[in-house]
Amino acid sequence: MNSSTFLPPLPEGAERSVVVGRSPGFHLKPPPAPAALRDVITSDAQLFETIHMGSVDVDAKRWRLQVDGLVRRPFSIDLDGLRRLPSVSITAFHECFGSPLVPADDNLWRVGNVRWTGVPLAVLLEHAQLETGATHVWSDGLDSGEFGGRKMNRYRKDLPISKALSHEVLVAYEMNGAPLTRERGGPVRLVVPGWFGTNMTKWLCRLSVQGRRANSPFTTVWYNRDSEHEGKVIRGPVWAVEPNSMITHPAPGDTISADDVKVKGWAWSNNGISSLALSTDGAATWQLAKVRPRREFEWQQFAATLPLPRSPGPVSIIARARDADGSIQPLSGTRNAAHSVQIDRLLPGSKTA
Ligand SMILES: Nc1nc2c(c(=O)[nH]1)N[C@H]1C(S)=C(S)[C@@H](COP(=O)(O)O)O[C@H]1N2
Ligand SMILES: [Mo]
């Protein structure tokens, strides 16, 4: 390792001087319909984008990441330095929680599966040497502007130390083998496999080790939700992804004249999908699909051949995943509600409407 890889820390706030342009305003590139997401690796063109306050142009030559806070050896590192450190690649599903301003009661399918390359965050934290009392790593993005009626001078998120030190969390500079584009958060972003996209700070400029949760509207006001634990409602951060799935074959409206239909799709969750059940009779009976074992943090393909009713007409196929903890997708009313696809059952020889 070259001795100039780790540079002295920058003066307070100086890491923010590399912004050379901004496109203000909320930006959403919607995902294609589930039936169009048939490749195991989602291309950059097919992958959704979510940007709250506007994207930024970063001067990558002058860019530096500052690592400071409750550490014995604060430092900064530039892009060449980061690229000199041993790199790691990990394939992971990538899912947006949805807008924090509206109720999360519908499945939006803002999801894909991509390969990230970069340096494990743990390597940078080991070099910095954590002080006692370190509980969270705050991550800052270079974007600023307005969202949800508030003005902010940065995007800021946090990770608990346990996740920050896990082998999968990366300070990433490539997606699918290519440098991160401007909209993806280039030159460098945080990647937190298994957790919602909101935690993956783009245009990363600072990692600060702290002894409490971050003081940003993106952690205090937005991206928290209620869940029930032993009869009590607990408000907690939008971190780990719950089980979810989508049917990619058949597509809605497909006409099927065979006696059975081949169903395929993707299922994912933070701790992996253990089974996926399919129904063609409105959730009265279920048939288990074959589910590919999880590799890294990838989404998992499921496949099954389902018999179809003898009579012609519309048939709804419902898919429902269960994860390694036994948590199961609800049938409706939540952001991870079960997907259903309606096809048209024809009898051989009959005509399409
Ligand atoms: N700096 C910054 N990072 C950010 C955001 C943002 O607005 N600013 N959006 C977050 C959200 S909500 C999601 S879902 C992911 C989306 O990443 P993508 O646009 O590359 O798919 O980036 C996250 N990182
Ligand atoms: Mo998101």
GROMACS .gro file of N, CA, C and O in nm, residues 95-213:
model
  476
   95GLU      N    1  -3.307  -0.169  -0.386
   95GLU     CA    2  -3.450  -0.133  -0.379
   95GLU      C    3  -3.471  -0.001  -0.308
   95GLU      O    4  -3.416   0.025  -0.201
   96CYS      N    5  -3.557   0.082  -0.369
   96CYS     CA    6  -3.599   0.209  -0.310
   96CYS      C    7  -3.718   0.185  -0.219
   96CYS      O    8  -3.810   0.112  -0.255
   97PHE      N    9  -3.717   0.246  -0.102
   97PHE     CA   10  -3.829   0.232  -0.009
   97PHE      C   11  -3.955   0.297  -0.064
   97PHE      O   12  -4.066   0.255  -0.032
   98GLY      N   13  -3.940   0.400  -0.148
   98GLY     CA   14  -4.053   0.481  -0.195
   98GLY      C   15  -4.048   0.615  -0.124
   98GLY      O   16  -3.966   0.637  -0.036
   99SER      N   17  -4.136   0.706  -0.165
   99SER     CA   18  -4.131   0.841  -0.107
   99SER      C   19  -4.161   0.838   0.042
   99SER      O   20  -4.256   0.774   0.086
  100PRO      N   21  -4.078   0.910   0.122
  100PRO     CA   22  -4.107   0.918   0.265
  100PRO      C   23  -4.221   1.016   0.296
  100PRO      O   24  -4.258   1.030   0.412
  101LEU      N   25  -4.277   1.080   0.193
  101LEU     CA   26  -4.382   1.179   0.215
  101LEU      C   27  -4.522   1.121   0.197
  101LEU      O   28  -4.621   1.186   0.228
  102VAL      N   29  -4.532   1.000   0.144
  102VAL     CA   30  -4.664   0.937   0.123
  102VAL      C   31  -4.666   0.800   0.189
  102VAL      O   32  -4.561   0.738   0.206
  103PRO      N   33  -4.786   0.751   0.229
  103PRO     CA   34  -4.792   0.621   0.297
  103PRO      C   35  -4.736   0.509   0.209
  103PRO      O   36  -4.757   0.508   0.088
  104ALA      N   37  -4.666   0.415   0.273
  104ALA     CA   38  -4.602   0.305   0.200
  104ALA      C   39  -4.698   0.188   0.191
  104ALA      O   40  -4.679   0.085   0.255
  105ASP      N   41  -4.806   0.205   0.112
  105ASP     CA   42  -4.909   0.101   0.111
  105ASP      C   43  -4.926   0.033  -0.024
  105ASP      O   44  -5.024  -0.033  -0.051
  106ASP      N   45  -4.826   0.051  -0.111
  106ASP     CA   46  -4.837  -0.006  -0.244
  106ASP      C   47  -4.699  -0.051  -0.293
  106ASP      O   48  -4.599   0.012  -0.258
  107ASN      N   49  -4.694  -0.160  -0.369
  107ASN     CA   50  -4.565  -0.206  -0.421
  107ASN      C   51  -4.528  -0.125  -0.545
  107ASN      O   52  -4.605  -0.120  -0.641
  108LEU      N   53  -4.412  -0.060  -0.543
  108LEU     CA   54  -4.372   0.031  -0.651
  108LEU      C   55  -4.274  -0.034  -0.749
  108LEU      O   56  -4.247   0.021  -0.854
  109TRP      N   57  -4.216  -0.150  -0.711
  109TRP     CA   58  -4.121  -0.221  -0.797
  109TRP      C   59  -4.002  -0.137  -0.834
  109TRP      O   60  -3.945  -0.152  -0.942
  110ARG      N   61  -3.962  -0.046  -0.747
  110ARG     CA   62  -3.837   0.028  -0.773
  110ARG      C   63  -3.723  -0.060  -0.724
  110ARG      O   64  -3.675  -0.046  -0.613
  111VAL      N   65  -3.684  -0.152  -0.809
  111VAL     CA   66  -3.586  -0.254  -0.768
  111VAL      C   67  -3.508  -0.302  -0.888
  111VAL      O   68  -3.554  -0.294  -1.003
  112GLY      N   69  -3.388  -0.350  -0.862
  112GLY     CA   70  -3.304  -0.412  -0.964
  112GLY      C   71  -3.200  -0.495  -0.892
  112GLY      O   72  -3.207  -0.515  -0.770
  113ASN      N   73  -3.102  -0.544  -0.966
  113ASN     CA   74  -2.998  -0.630  -0.910
  113ASN      C   75  -2.869  -0.596  -0.984
  113ASN      O   76  -2.864  -0.613  -1.106
  114VAL      N   77  -2.771  -0.543  -0.913
  114VAL     CA   78  -2.651  -0.492  -0.981
  114VAL      C   79  -2.523  -0.533  -0.908
  114VAL      O   80  -2.527  -0.574  -0.792
  115ARG      N   81  -2.410  -0.522  -0.979
  115ARG     CA   82  -2.280  -0.557  -0.922
  115ARG      C   83  -2.202  -0.430  -0.892
  115ARG      O   84  -2.179  -0.348  -0.980
  116TRP      N   85  -2.166  -0.414  -0.766
  116TRP     CA   86  -2.094  -0.293  -0.722
  116TRP      C   87  -1.948  -0.329  -0.697
  116TRP      O   88  -1.917  -0.440  -0.654
  117THR      N   89  -1.859  -0.235  -0.721
  117THR     CA   90  -1.716  -0.254  -0.692
  117THR      C   91  -1.663  -0.134  -0.615
  117THR      O   92  -1.695  -0.020  -0.649
  118GLY      N   93  -1.582  -0.164  -0.514
  118GLY     CA   94  -1.523  -0.056  -0.436
  118GLY      C   95  -1.442  -0.112  -0.321
  118GLY      O   96  -1.397  -0.227  -0.326
  119VAL      N   97  -1.425  -0.031  -0.218
  119VAL     CA   98  -1.344  -0.067  -0.102
  119VAL      C   99  -1.438  -0.090   0.016
  119VAL      O  100  -1.528  -0.007   0.039
  120PRO      N  101  -1.421  -0.200   0.090
  120PRO     CA  102  -1.509  -0.218   0.208
  120PRO      C  103  -1.495  -0.099   0.303
  120PRO      O  104  -1.383  -0.055   0.333
  121LEU      N  105  -1.607  -0.049   0.350
  121LEU     CA  106  -1.605   0.060   0.448
  121LEU      C  107  -1.522   0.018   0.569
  121LEU      O  108  -1.450   0.101   0.628
  122ALA      N  109  -1.527  -0.111   0.606
  122ALA     CA  110  -1.453  -0.160   0.722
  122ALA      C  111  -1.303  -0.135   0.709
  122ALA      O  112  -1.235  -0.106   0.808
  123VAL      N  113  -1.250  -0.142   0.585
  123VAL     CA  114  -1.107  -0.119   0.563
  123VAL      C  115  -1.072   0.025   0.599
  123VAL      O  116  -0.970   0.053   0.666
  124LEU      N  117  -1.158   0.119   0.559
  124LEU     CA  118  -1.133   0.260   0.590
  124LEU      C  119  -1.147   0.286   0.740
  124LEU      O  120  -1.068   0.360   0.799
  125LEU      N  121  -1.246   0.221   0.802
  125LEU     CA  122  -1.267   0.241   0.946
  125LEU      C  123  -1.154   0.180   1.028
  125LEU      O  124  -1.113   0.233   1.131
  126GLU      N  125  -1.101   0.066   0.980
  126GLU     CA  126  -0.986   0.005   1.049
  126GLU      C  127  -0.866   0.097   1.044
  126GLU      O  128  -0.795   0.113   1.143
  127HIS      N  129  -0.845   0.157   0.927
  127HIS     CA  130  -0.732   0.249   0.918
  127HIS      C  131  -0.752   0.369   1.012
  127HIS      O  132  -0.657   0.416   1.075
  128ALA      N  133  -0.876   0.417   1.021
  128ALA     CA  134  -0.903   0.536   1.104
  128ALA      C  135  -0.896   0.503   1.254
  128ALA      O  136  -0.870   0.591   1.334
  129GLN      N  137  -0.919   0.379   1.289
  129GLN     CA  138  -0.919   0.332   1.430
  129GLN      C  139  -1.028   0.398   1.514
  129GLN      O  140  -1.013   0.511   1.559
  130LEU      N  141  -1.134   0.324   1.537
  130LEU     CA  142  -1.249   0.376   1.612
  130LEU      C  143  -1.213   0.403   1.757
  130LEU      O  144  -1.140   0.326   1.820
  131GLU      N  145  -1.266   0.511   1.810
  131GLU     CA  146  -1.251   0.542   1.952
  131GLU      C  147  -1.367   0.475   2.027
  131GLU      O  148  -1.470   0.442   1.969
  132THR      N  149  -1.353   0.461   2.159
  132THR     CA  150  -1.465   0.406   2.237
  132THR      C  151  -1.580   0.506   2.230
  132THR      O  152  -1.559   0.627   2.220
  133GLY      N  153  -1.701   0.453   2.233
  133GLY     CA  154  -1.818   0.542   2.223
  133GLY      C  155  -1.870   0.554   2.081
  133GLY      O  156  -1.976   0.613   2.059
  134ALA      N  157  -1.798   0.499   1.983
  134ALA     CA  158  -1.844   0.504   1.844
  134ALA      C  159  -1.963   0.409   1.826
  134ALA      O  160  -1.952   0.291   1.857
  135THR      N  161  -2.077   0.462   1.783
  135THR     CA  162  -2.195   0.377   1.763
  135THR      C  163  -2.251   0.383   1.621
  135THR      O  164  -2.318   0.291   1.576
  136HIS      N  165  -2.227   0.495   1.550
  136HIS     CA  166  -2.283   0.513   1.417
  136HIS      C  167  -2.180   0.575   1.323
  136HIS      O  168  -2.092   0.648   1.368
  137VAL      N  169  -2.197   0.546   1.193
  137VAL     CA  170  -2.118   0.616   1.092
  137VAL      C  171  -2.214   0.704   1.012
  137VAL      O  172  -2.310   0.652   0.952
  138TRP      N  173  -2.193   0.832   1.015
  138TRP     CA  174  -2.274   0.925   0.938
  138TRP      C  175  -2.211   0.940   0.799
  138TRP      O  176  -2.088   0.951   0.788
  139SER      N  177  -2.295   0.942   0.695
  139SER     CA  178  -2.243   0.960   0.559
  139SER      C  179  -2.306   1.084   0.498
  139SER      O  180  -2.427   1.103   0.507
  140ASP      N  181  -2.222   1.169   0.438
  140ASP     CA  182  -2.270   1.294   0.378
  140ASP      C  183  -2.257   1.289   0.226
  140ASP      O  184  -2.152   1.247   0.174
  141GLY      N  185  -2.360   1.338   0.157
  141GLY     CA  186  -2.355   1.357   0.013
  141GLY      C  187  -2.336   1.504  -0.018
  141GLY      O  188  -2.364   1.591   0.066
  142LEU      N  189  -2.291   1.532  -0.141
  142LEU     CA  190  -2.262   1.671  -0.180
  142LEU      C  191  -2.384   1.745  -0.230
  142LEU      O  192  -2.376   1.862  -0.266
  143ASP      N  193  -2.500   1.678  -0.235
  143ASP     CA  194  -2.620   1.743  -0.288
  143ASP      C  195  -2.687   1.827  -0.179
  143ASP      O  196  -2.687   1.794  -0.062
  144SER      N  197  -2.746   1.936  -0.225
  144SER     CA  198  -2.816   2.025  -0.132
  144SER      C  199  -2.939   2.079  -0.204
  144SER      O  200  -2.952   2.065  -0.326
  145GLY      N  201  -3.030   2.141  -0.128
  145GLY     CA  202  -3.148   2.199  -0.191
  145GLY      C  203  -3.270   2.176  -0.106
  145GLY      O  204  -3.262   2.165   0.016
  146GLU      N  205  -3.385   2.163  -0.174
  146GLU     CA  206  -3.511   2.156  -0.103
  146GLU      C  207  -3.578   2.021  -0.122
  146GLU      O  208  -3.574   1.964  -0.230
  147PHE      N  209  -3.637   1.970  -0.014
  147PHE     CA  210  -3.720   1.849  -0.023
  147PHE      C  211  -3.821   1.853   0.091
  147PHE      O  212  -3.785   1.891   0.203
  148GLY      N  213  -3.945   1.816   0.063
  148GLY     CA  214  -4.048   1.807   0.166
  148GLY      C  215  -4.066   1.937   0.243
  148GLY      O  216  -4.093   1.933   0.363
  149GLY      N  217  -4.045   2.051   0.174
  149GLY     CA  218  -4.066   2.181   0.239
  149GLY      C  219  -3.950   2.226   0.327
  149GLY      O  220  -3.962   2.325   0.399
  150ARG      N  221  -3.836   2.154   0.321
  150ARG     CA  222  -3.719   2.196   0.400
  150ARG      C  223  -3.602   2.223   0.308
  150ARG      O  224  -3.587   2.158   0.205
  151LYS      N  225  -3.518   2.312   0.351
  151LYS     CA  226  -3.392   2.339   0.278
  151LYS      C  227  -3.278   2.271   0.352
  151LYS      O  228  -3.268   2.283   0.474
  152MET      N  229  -3.193   2.201   0.277
  152MET     CA  230  -3.083   2.129   0.342
  152MET      C  231  -2.953   2.152   0.266
  152MET      O  232  -2.955   2.165   0.144
  153ASN      N  233  -2.841   2.155   0.338
  153ASN     CA  234  -2.713   2.180   0.270
  153ASN      C  235  -2.636   2.052   0.241
  153ASN      O  236  -2.521   2.058   0.198
  154ARG      N  237  -2.700   1.936   0.268
  154ARG     CA  238  -2.637   1.809   0.232
  154ARG      C  239  -2.740   1.697   0.248
  154ARG      O  240  -2.841   1.715   0.315
  155TYR      N  241  -2.710   1.583   0.190
  155TYR     CA  242  -2.784   1.460   0.217
  155TYR      C  243  -2.704   1.388   0.325
  155TYR      O  244  -2.583   1.374   0.312
  156ARG      N  245  -2.771   1.348   0.431
  156ARG     CA  246  -2.697   1.281   0.539
  156ARG      C  247  -2.775   1.160   0.589
  156ARG      O  248  -2.893   1.169   0.620
  157LYS      N  249  -2.707   1.047   0.597
  157LYS     CA  250  -2.766   0.924   0.651
  157LYS      C  251  -2.673   0.866   0.756
  157LYS      O  252  -2.564   0.918   0.777
  158ASP      N  253  -2.716   0.757   0.820
  158ASP     CA  254  -2.627   0.692   0.915
  158ASP      C  255  -2.641   0.540   0.909
  158ASP      O  256  -2.739   0.487   0.858
  159LEU      N  257  -2.537   0.471   0.959
  159LEU     CA  258  -2.539   0.326   0.973
  159LEU      C  259  -2.492   0.294   1.114
  159LEU      O  260  -2.397   0.357   1.162
  160PRO      N  261  -2.552   0.196   1.180
  160PRO     CA  262  -2.495   0.151   1.307
  160PRO      C  263  -2.359   0.086   1.280
  160PRO      O  264  -2.338   0.030   1.172
  161ILE      N  265  -2.270   0.092   1.378
  161ILE     CA  266  -2.134   0.040   1.359
  161ILE      C  267  -2.133  -0.106   1.315
  161ILE      O  268  -2.053  -0.146   1.230
  162SER      N  269  -2.227  -0.188   1.368
  162SER     CA  270  -2.227  -0.330   1.333
  162SER      C  271  -2.243  -0.349   1.182
  162SER      O  272  -2.172  -0.431   1.121
  163LYS      N  273  -2.335  -0.274   1.119
  163LYS     CA  274  -2.352  -0.287   0.974
  163LYS      C  275  -2.234  -0.223   0.901
  163LYS      O  276  -2.185  -0.277   0.802
  164ALA      N  277  -2.186  -0.109   0.953
  164ALA     CA  278  -2.075  -0.039   0.888
  164ALA      C  279  -1.951  -0.127   0.880
  164ALA      O  280  -1.872  -0.117   0.786
  165LEU      N  281  -1.932  -0.215   0.978
  165LEU     CA  282  -1.813  -0.301   0.981
  165LEU      C  283  -1.835  -0.433   0.909
  165LEU      O  284  -1.742  -0.514   0.898
  166SER      N  285  -1.956  -0.460   0.858
  166SER     CA  286  -1.981  -0.588   0.789
  166SER      C  287  -1.907  -0.588   0.656
  166SER      O  288  -1.882  -0.483   0.598
  167HIS      N  289  -1.871  -0.708   0.610
  167HIS     CA  290  -1.786  -0.718   0.491
  167HIS      C  291  -1.854  -0.663   0.366
  167HIS      O  292  -1.788  -0.624   0.270
  168GLU      N  293  -1.990  -0.656   0.365
  168GLU     CA  294  -2.059  -0.623   0.240
  168GLU      C  295  -2.073  -0.473   0.211
  168GLU      O  296  -2.102  -0.435   0.098
  169VAL      N  297  -2.056  -0.389   0.312
  169VAL     CA  298  -2.079  -0.245   0.289
  169VAL      C  299  -1.958  -0.185   0.217
  169VAL      O  300  -1.844  -0.199   0.262
  170LEU      N  301  -1.982  -0.121   0.104
  170LEU     CA  302  -1.873  -0.072   0.020
  170LEU      C  303  -1.877   0.079   0.002
  170LEU      O  304  -1.985   0.140  -0.005
  171VAL      N  305  -1.759   0.137  -0.010
  171VAL     CA  306  -1.742   0.272  -0.063
  171VAL      C  307  -1.712   0.247  -0.210
  171VAL      O  308  -1.602   0.207  -0.245
  172ALA      N  309  -1.816   0.263  -0.295
  172ALA     CA  310  -1.812   0.207  -0.431
  172ALA      C  311  -1.783   0.313  -0.537
  172ALA      O  312  -1.829   0.427  -0.525
  173TYR      N  313  -1.707   0.272  -0.640
  173TYR     CA  314  -1.681   0.362  -0.753
  173TYR      C  315  -1.723   0.303  -0.887
  173TYR      O  316  -1.709   0.366  -0.990
  174GLU      N  317  -1.775   0.178  -0.885
  174GLU     CA  318  -1.823   0.118  -1.011
  174GLU      C  319  -1.956   0.048  -0.990
  174GLU      O  320  -1.981  -0.007  -0.881
  175MET      N  321  -2.039   0.049  -1.094
  175MET     CA  322  -2.160  -0.035  -1.097
  175MET      C  323  -2.159  -0.112  -1.228
  175MET      O  324  -2.134  -0.053  -1.334
  176ASN      N  325  -2.182  -0.241  -1.222
  176ASN     CA  326  -2.181  -0.329  -1.340
  176ASN      C  327  -2.053  -0.309  -1.422
  176ASN      O  328  -2.056  -0.307  -1.546
  177GLY      N  329  -1.940  -0.289  -1.354
  177GLY     CA  330  -1.810  -0.281  -1.420
  177GLY      C  331  -1.777  -0.147  -1.484
  177GLY      O  332  -1.672  -0.133  -1.546
  178ALA      N  333  -1.862  -0.047  -1.469
  178ALA     CA  334  -1.835   0.086  -1.527
  178ALA      C  335  -1.833   0.191  -1.415
  178ALA      O  336  -1.904   0.175  -1.315
  179PRO      N  337  -1.753   0.297  -1.434
  179PRO     CA  338  -1.751   0.402  -1.332
  179PRO      C  339  -1.893   0.454  -1.307
  179PRO      O  340  -1.975   0.458  -1.398
  180LEU      N  341  -1.921   0.493  -1.184
  180LEU     CA  342  -2.055   0.544  -1.151
  180LEU      C  343  -2.083   0.669  -1.232
  180LEU      O  344  -1.999   0.759  -1.240
  181THR      N  345  -2.200   0.676  -1.292
  181THR     CA  346  -2.238   0.797  -1.365
  181THR      C  347  -2.276   0.905  -1.264
  181THR      O  348  -2.287   0.880  -1.144
  182ARG      N  349  -2.297   1.024  -1.317
  182ARG     CA  350  -2.337   1.137  -1.234
  182ARG      C  351  -2.466   1.104  -1.157
  182ARG      O  352  -2.473   1.121  -1.036
  183GLU      N  353  -2.568   1.052  -1.225
  183GLU     CA  354  -2.696   1.024  -1.158
  183GLU      C  355  -2.684   0.912  -1.055
  183GLU      O  356  -2.758   0.909  -0.959
  184ARG      N  357  -2.591   0.821  -1.076
  184ARG     CA  358  -2.571   0.710  -0.980
  184ARG      C  359  -2.494   0.755  -0.857
  184ARG      O  360  -2.468   0.677  -0.767
  185GLY      N  361  -2.444   0.882  -0.860
  185GLY     CA  362  -2.373   0.931  -0.742
  185GLY      C  363  -2.222   0.935  -0.758
  185GLY      O  364  -2.149   0.942  -0.658
  186GLY      N  365  -2.174   0.929  -0.884
  186GLY     CA  366  -2.031   0.931  -0.909
  186GLY      C  367  -1.966   1.062  -0.866
  186GLY      O  368  -2.034   1.164  -0.861
  187PRO      N  369  -1.836   1.057  -0.830
  187PRO     CA  370  -1.748   0.941  -0.851
  187PRO      C  371  -1.763   0.829  -0.748
  187PRO      O  372  -1.728   0.716  -0.779
  188VAL      N  373  -1.814   0.858  -0.628
  188VAL     CA  374  -1.814   0.756  -0.522
  188VAL      C  375  -1.942   0.763  -0.441
  188VAL      O  376  -1.989   0.873  -0.406
  189ARG      N  377  -2.000   0.647  -0.411
  189ARG     CA  378  -2.119   0.641  -0.327
  189ARG      C  379  -2.104   0.528  -0.225
  189ARG      O  380  -2.020   0.439  -0.241
  190LEU      N  381  -2.191   0.530  -0.127
  190LEU     CA  382  -2.196   0.422  -0.031
  190LEU      C  383  -2.291   0.314  -0.084
  190LEU      O  384  -2.393   0.346  -0.147
  191VAL      N  385  -2.257   0.188  -0.061
  191VAL     CA  386  -2.343   0.076  -0.101
  191VAL      C  387  -2.365  -0.011   0.024
  191VAL      O  388  -2.269  -0.051   0.089
  192VAL      N  389  -2.493  -0.034   0.056
  192VAL     CA  390  -2.528  -0.105   0.179
  192VAL      C  391  -2.617  -0.224   0.143
  192VAL      O  392  -2.740  -0.217   0.153
  193PRO      N  393  -2.556  -0.335   0.096
  193PRO     CA  394  -2.635  -0.449   0.049
  193PRO      C  395  -2.733  -0.499   0.155
  193PRO      O  396  -2.699  -0.503   0.275
  194GLY      N  397  -2.855  -0.532   0.111
  194GLY     CA  398  -2.957  -0.583   0.202
  194GLY      C  399  -3.044  -0.474   0.262
  194GLY      O  400  -3.153  -0.502   0.311
  195TRP      N  401  -2.996  -0.351   0.259
  195TRP     CA  402  -3.072  -0.240   0.316
  195TRP      C  403  -3.129  -0.152   0.206
  195TRP      O  404  -3.081  -0.153   0.092
  196PHE      N  405  -3.232  -0.074   0.240
  196PHE     CA  406  -3.297   0.011   0.140
  196PHE      C  407  -3.200   0.113   0.081
  196PHE      O  408  -3.108   0.162   0.148
  197GLY      N  409  -3.229   0.148  -0.046
  197GLY     CA  410  -3.146   0.242  -0.123
  197GLY      C  411  -3.120   0.373  -0.052
  197GLY      O  412  -3.012   0.432  -0.068
  198THR      N  413  -3.215   0.421   0.026
  198THR     CA  414  -3.199   0.550   0.093
  198THR      C  415  -3.073   0.559   0.178
  198THR      O  416  -3.019   0.666   0.201
  199ASN      N  417  -3.022   0.444   0.224
  199ASN     CA  418  -2.902   0.443   0.309
  199ASN      C  419  -2.772   0.454   0.229
  199ASN      O  420  -2.665   0.466   0.286
  200MET      N  421  -2.785   0.449   0.096
  200MET     CA  422  -2.666   0.439   0.010
  200MET      C  423  -2.629   0.577  -0.047
  200MET      O  424  -2.652   0.606  -0.164
  201THR      N  425  -2.571   0.659   0.039
  201THR     CA  426  -2.543   0.799   0.006
  201THR      C  427  -2.460   0.814  -0.121
  201THR      O  428  -2.351   0.759  -0.133
  202LYS      N  429  -2.516   0.893  -0.216
  202LYS     CA  430  -2.445   0.922  -0.342
  202LYS      C  431  -2.360   1.047  -0.325
  202LYS      O  432  -2.379   1.124  -0.231
  203TRP      N  433  -2.271   1.070  -0.418
  203TRP     CA  434  -2.178   1.186  -0.415
  203TRP      C  435  -2.116   1.198  -0.277
  203TRP      O  436  -2.109   1.304  -0.215
  204LEU      N  437  -2.071   1.082  -0.228
  204LEU     CA  438  -2.019   1.071  -0.092
  204LEU      C  439  -1.898   1.164  -0.075
  204LEU      O  440  -1.809   1.167  -0.160
  205CYS      N  441  -1.895   1.240   0.033
  205CYS     CA  442  -1.781   1.329   0.058
  205CYS      C  443  -1.727   1.317   0.199
  205CYS      O  444  -1.615   1.360   0.227
  206ARG      N  445  -1.807   1.260   0.290
  206ARG     CA  446  -1.760   1.254   0.428
  206ARG      C  447  -1.822   1.137   0.502
  206ARG      O  448  -1.942   1.111   0.487
  207LEU      N  449  -1.739   1.067   0.579
  207LEU     CA  450  -1.786   0.962   0.670
  207LEU      C  451  -1.742   1.005   0.808
  207LEU      O  452  -1.622   1.026   0.831
  208SER      N  453  -1.836   1.022   0.897
  208SER     CA  454  -1.801   1.072   1.029
  208SER      C  455  -1.849   0.973   1.134
  208SER      O  456  -1.967   0.938   1.138
  209VAL      N  457  -1.758   0.927   1.218
  209VAL     CA  458  -1.793   0.829   1.321
  209VAL      C  459  -1.845   0.905   1.442
  209VAL      O  460  -1.781   1.000   1.490
  210GLN      N  461  -1.965   0.866   1.489
  210GLN     CA  462  -2.031   0.941   1.595
  210GLN      C  463  -2.086   0.847   1.701
  210GLN      O  464  -2.091   0.726   1.681
  211GLY      N  465  -2.131   0.905   1.811
  211GLY     CA  466  -2.185   0.826   1.921
  211GLY      C  467  -2.336   0.833   1.931
  211GLY      O  468  -2.394   0.802   2.036
  212ARG      N  469  -2.402   0.872   1.823
  212ARG     CA  470  -2.549   0.878   1.821
  212ARG      C  471  -2.596   0.877   1.676
  212ARG      O  472  -2.514   0.890   1.584
  213ARG      N  473  -2.729   0.869   1.657
  213ARG     CA  474  -2.785   0.873   1.522
  213ARG      C  475  -2.763   1.011   1.461
  213ARG      O  476  -2.747   1.111   1.532
   0.00000   0.00000   0.00000
